[in-house]
PDB file of C-alpha atoms in Angstrom:
ATOM      1  CA  MET A   1      80.059 -12.867 -30.892  1.00  0.00           C
ATOM      2  CA  ILE A   2      79.179 -16.039 -29.378  1.00  0.00           C
ATOM      3  CA  ALA A   3      80.955 -14.197 -25.992  1.00  0.00           C
ATOM      4  CA  TRP A   4      78.154 -11.561 -25.972  1.00  0.00           C
ATOM      5  CA  LEU A   5      75.402 -13.626 -26.729  1.00  0.00           C
ATOM      6  CA  LEU A   6      76.239 -16.020 -23.472  1.00  0.00           C
ATOM      7  CA  VAL A   7      76.252 -12.638 -21.510  1.00  0.00           C
ATOM      8  CA  ILE A   8      73.382 -11.473 -23.195  1.00  0.00           C
ATOM      9  CA  ALA A   9      71.424 -14.558 -22.476  1.00  0.00           C
ATOM     10  CA  GLY A  10      72.820 -14.861 -19.130  1.00  0.00           C
ATOM     11  CA  ILE A  11      71.419 -11.593 -18.246  1.00  0.00           C
ATOM     12  CA  SER A  12      68.111 -12.089 -19.869  1.00  0.00           C
ATOM     13  CA  VAL A  13      67.342 -15.226 -18.102  1.00  0.00           C
ATOM     14  CA  MET A  14      68.516 -13.500 -14.283  1.00  0.00           C
ATOM     15  CA  ALA A  15      65.963 -10.454 -15.227  1.00  0.00           C
ATOM     16  CA  CYS A  16      63.016 -12.438 -16.000  1.00  0.00           C
ATOM     17  CA  CYS A  17      63.424 -14.071 -12.991  1.00  0.00           C
ATOM     18  CA  ALA A  18      64.033 -11.574 -11.360  1.00  0.00           C
ATOM     19  CA  VAL A  19      60.500  -9.878 -12.311  1.00  0.00           C
ATOM     20  CA  ALA A  20      59.148 -13.093 -12.465  1.00  0.00           C
ATOM     21  CA  ALA A  21      59.985 -13.435  -8.322  1.00  0.00           C
ATOM     22  CA  ALA A  22      58.505  -9.988  -7.821  1.00  0.00           C
ATOM     23  CA  ALA A  23      55.429 -10.731  -9.104  1.00  0.00           C
ATOM     24  CA  VAL A  24      54.894 -14.591  -7.594  1.00  0.00           C
ATOM     25  CA  ASP A  25      53.159 -14.467  -3.973  1.00  0.00           C
ATOM     26  CA  GLY A  26      55.050 -17.291  -2.361  1.00  0.00           C
ATOM     27  CA  VAL A  27      58.433 -17.618  -0.505  1.00  0.00           C
ATOM     28  CA  LEU A  28      59.020 -21.213  -2.284  1.00  0.00           C
ATOM     29  CA  ASP A  29      58.136 -19.654  -5.909  1.00  0.00           C
ATOM     30  CA  ARG A  30      60.024 -17.046  -5.523  1.00  0.00           C
ATOM     31  CA  LEU A  31      63.036 -19.313  -4.761  1.00  0.00           C
ATOM     32  CA  HIS A  32      62.734 -21.906  -7.352  1.00  0.00           C
ATOM     33  CA  LEU A  33      62.703 -18.829  -9.746  1.00  0.00           C
ATOM     34  CA  LEU A  34      66.064 -17.098  -7.753  1.00  0.00           C
ATOM     35  CA  SER A  35      67.804 -20.553  -7.655  1.00  0.00           C
ATOM     36  CA  VAL A  36      67.569 -20.203 -11.831  1.00  0.00           C
ATOM     37  CA  THR A  37      69.771 -17.540 -11.921  1.00  0.00           C
ATOM     38  CA  THR A  38      72.242 -18.981  -9.735  1.00  0.00           C
ATOM     39  CA  SER A  39      71.992 -22.449 -11.883  1.00  0.00           C
ATOM     40  CA  VAL A  40      71.360 -21.436 -15.601  1.00  0.00           C
ATOM     41  CA  GLY A  41      72.382 -17.232 -15.470  1.00  0.00           C
ATOM     42  CA  PHE A  42      75.186 -16.510 -13.055  1.00  0.00           C
ATOM     43  CA  PRO A  43      77.086 -19.174 -15.512  1.00  0.00           C
ATOM     44  CA  LEU A  44      76.052 -18.545 -19.045  1.00  0.00           C
ATOM     45  CA  THR A  45      77.462 -14.600 -18.024  1.00  0.00           C
ATOM     46  CA  GLY A  46      80.493 -16.314 -16.749  1.00  0.00           C
ATOM     47  CA  LEU A  47      81.823 -17.825 -19.747  1.00  0.00           C
ATOM     48  CA  GLY A  48      80.396 -14.989 -22.336  1.00  0.00           C
ATOM     49  CA  LEU A  49      82.808 -13.144 -20.033  1.00  0.00           C
ATOM     50  CA  ILE A  50      85.859 -16.146 -19.965  1.00  0.00           C
ATOM     51  CA  ALA A  51      85.069 -16.399 -24.359  1.00  0.00           C
ATOM     52  CA  GLN A  52      85.144 -12.345 -24.400  1.00  0.00           C
ATOM     53  CA  ARG A  53      88.458 -12.278 -22.512  1.00  0.00           C
ATOM     54  CA  GLY A  54      90.697 -15.322 -23.429  1.00  0.00           C
ATOM     55  CA  PHE A  55      92.222 -16.695 -20.547  1.00  0.00           C
ATOM     56  CA  THR A  56      93.771 -14.612 -17.943  1.00  0.00           C
ATOM     57  CA  GLU A  57      93.978 -14.419 -14.636  1.00  0.00           C
ATOM     58  CA  ALA A  58      90.558 -12.631 -14.453  1.00  0.00           C
ATOM     59  CA  SER A  59      88.705 -15.070 -16.343  1.00  0.00           C
ATOM     60  CA  ALA A  60      90.398 -17.527 -13.856  1.00  0.00           C
ATOM     61  CA  MET A  61      89.287 -16.082 -11.522  1.00  0.00           C
ATOM     62  CA  VAL A  62      85.648 -15.338 -13.276  1.00  0.00           C
ATOM     63  CA  LEU A  63      85.805 -19.758 -13.629  1.00  0.00           C
ATOM     64  CA  LEU A  64      86.538 -20.296  -9.968  1.00  0.00           C
ATOM     65  CA  ILE A  65      83.081 -17.763  -8.457  1.00  0.00           C
ATOM     66  CA  SER A  66      81.362 -19.391 -11.258  1.00  0.00           C
ATOM     67  CA  VAL A  67      82.254 -22.717  -9.688  1.00  0.00           C
ATOM     68  CA  LEU A  68      81.471 -21.610  -6.398  1.00  0.00           C
ATOM     69  CA  VAL A  69      78.725 -20.959  -7.078  1.00  0.00           C
ATOM     70  CA  LEU A  70      77.570 -23.417  -8.874  1.00  0.00           C
ATOM     71  CA  LEU A  71      78.336 -25.781  -6.046  1.00  0.00           C
ATOM     72  CA  THR A  72      77.061 -23.333  -3.349  1.00  0.00           C
ATOM     73  CA  ALA A  73      73.408 -21.997  -4.379  1.00  0.00           C
ATOM     74  CA  PRO A  74      71.767 -25.075  -5.007  1.00  0.00           C
ATOM     75  CA  VAL A  75      72.631 -26.070  -1.089  1.00  0.00           C
ATOM     76  CA  MET A  76      71.721 -22.183   0.148  1.00  0.00           C
ATOM     77  CA  SER A  77      68.442 -22.528  -1.719  1.00  0.00           C
ATOM     78  CA  ALA A  78      67.654 -26.566  -0.405  1.00  0.00           C
ATOM     79  CA  ALA A  79      68.503 -25.225   2.928  1.00  0.00           C
ATOM     80  CA  THR A  80      66.678 -21.992   2.772  1.00  0.00           C
ATOM     81  CA  ALA A  81      63.623 -24.453   1.431  1.00  0.00           C
ATOM     82  CA  ARG A  82      63.671 -26.888   4.092  1.00  0.00           C
ATOM     83  CA  LEU A  83      63.869 -23.493   7.291  1.00  0.00           C
ATOM     84  CA  THR A  84      60.348 -22.507   5.382  1.00  0.00           C
ATOM     85  CA  ALA A  85      58.576 -25.562   5.717  1.00  0.00           C
ATOM     86  CA  GLN A  86      60.122 -26.379   9.155  1.00  0.00           C
ATOM     87  CA  ASP A  87      58.710 -23.081   9.841  1.00  0.00           C
ATOM     88  CA  ALA A  88      55.214 -23.547   7.678  1.00  0.00           C
ATOM     89  CA  GLY A  89      55.106 -26.859   9.523  1.00  0.00           C
ATOM     90  CA  VAL A  90      54.760 -29.437   6.526  1.00  0.00           C
ATOM     91  CA  VAL A  91      58.181 -31.056   7.787  1.00  0.00           C
ATOM     92  CA  LYS A  92      59.199 -31.806  11.669  1.00  0.00           C
ATOM     93  CA  ALA A  93      62.352 -29.537  12.761  1.00  0.00           C
ATOM     94  CA  HIS A  94      64.356 -32.845  13.684  1.00  0.00           C
ATOM     95  CA  SER A  95      63.490 -34.899  10.970  1.00  0.00           C
ATOM     96  CA  PRO A  96      66.443 -36.104   8.647  1.00  0.00           C
ATOM     97  CA  SER A  97      64.635 -36.322   5.646  1.00  0.00           C
TER      98      SER A  97
END
């Protein structure tokens, strides 16, 4: 029962963020909403699937993918935001900060 609640919670977070991202105009606003799906929605869904199946090879793969997404998604969001800010002229193209 808890496993399905985690899966439903993760899918709900992802669906709400996708609908909200379609409704807002700014690129950075959309990026903010979609980064929540990778840092909250996807791990909740992964934990629910692992809890539902028990620890098997398939759940180990889900765990590995969840960890990879948790590690790489914030970096990609930050890089995309940085490039968008450079394109808009908010930050200098070669500034280290």
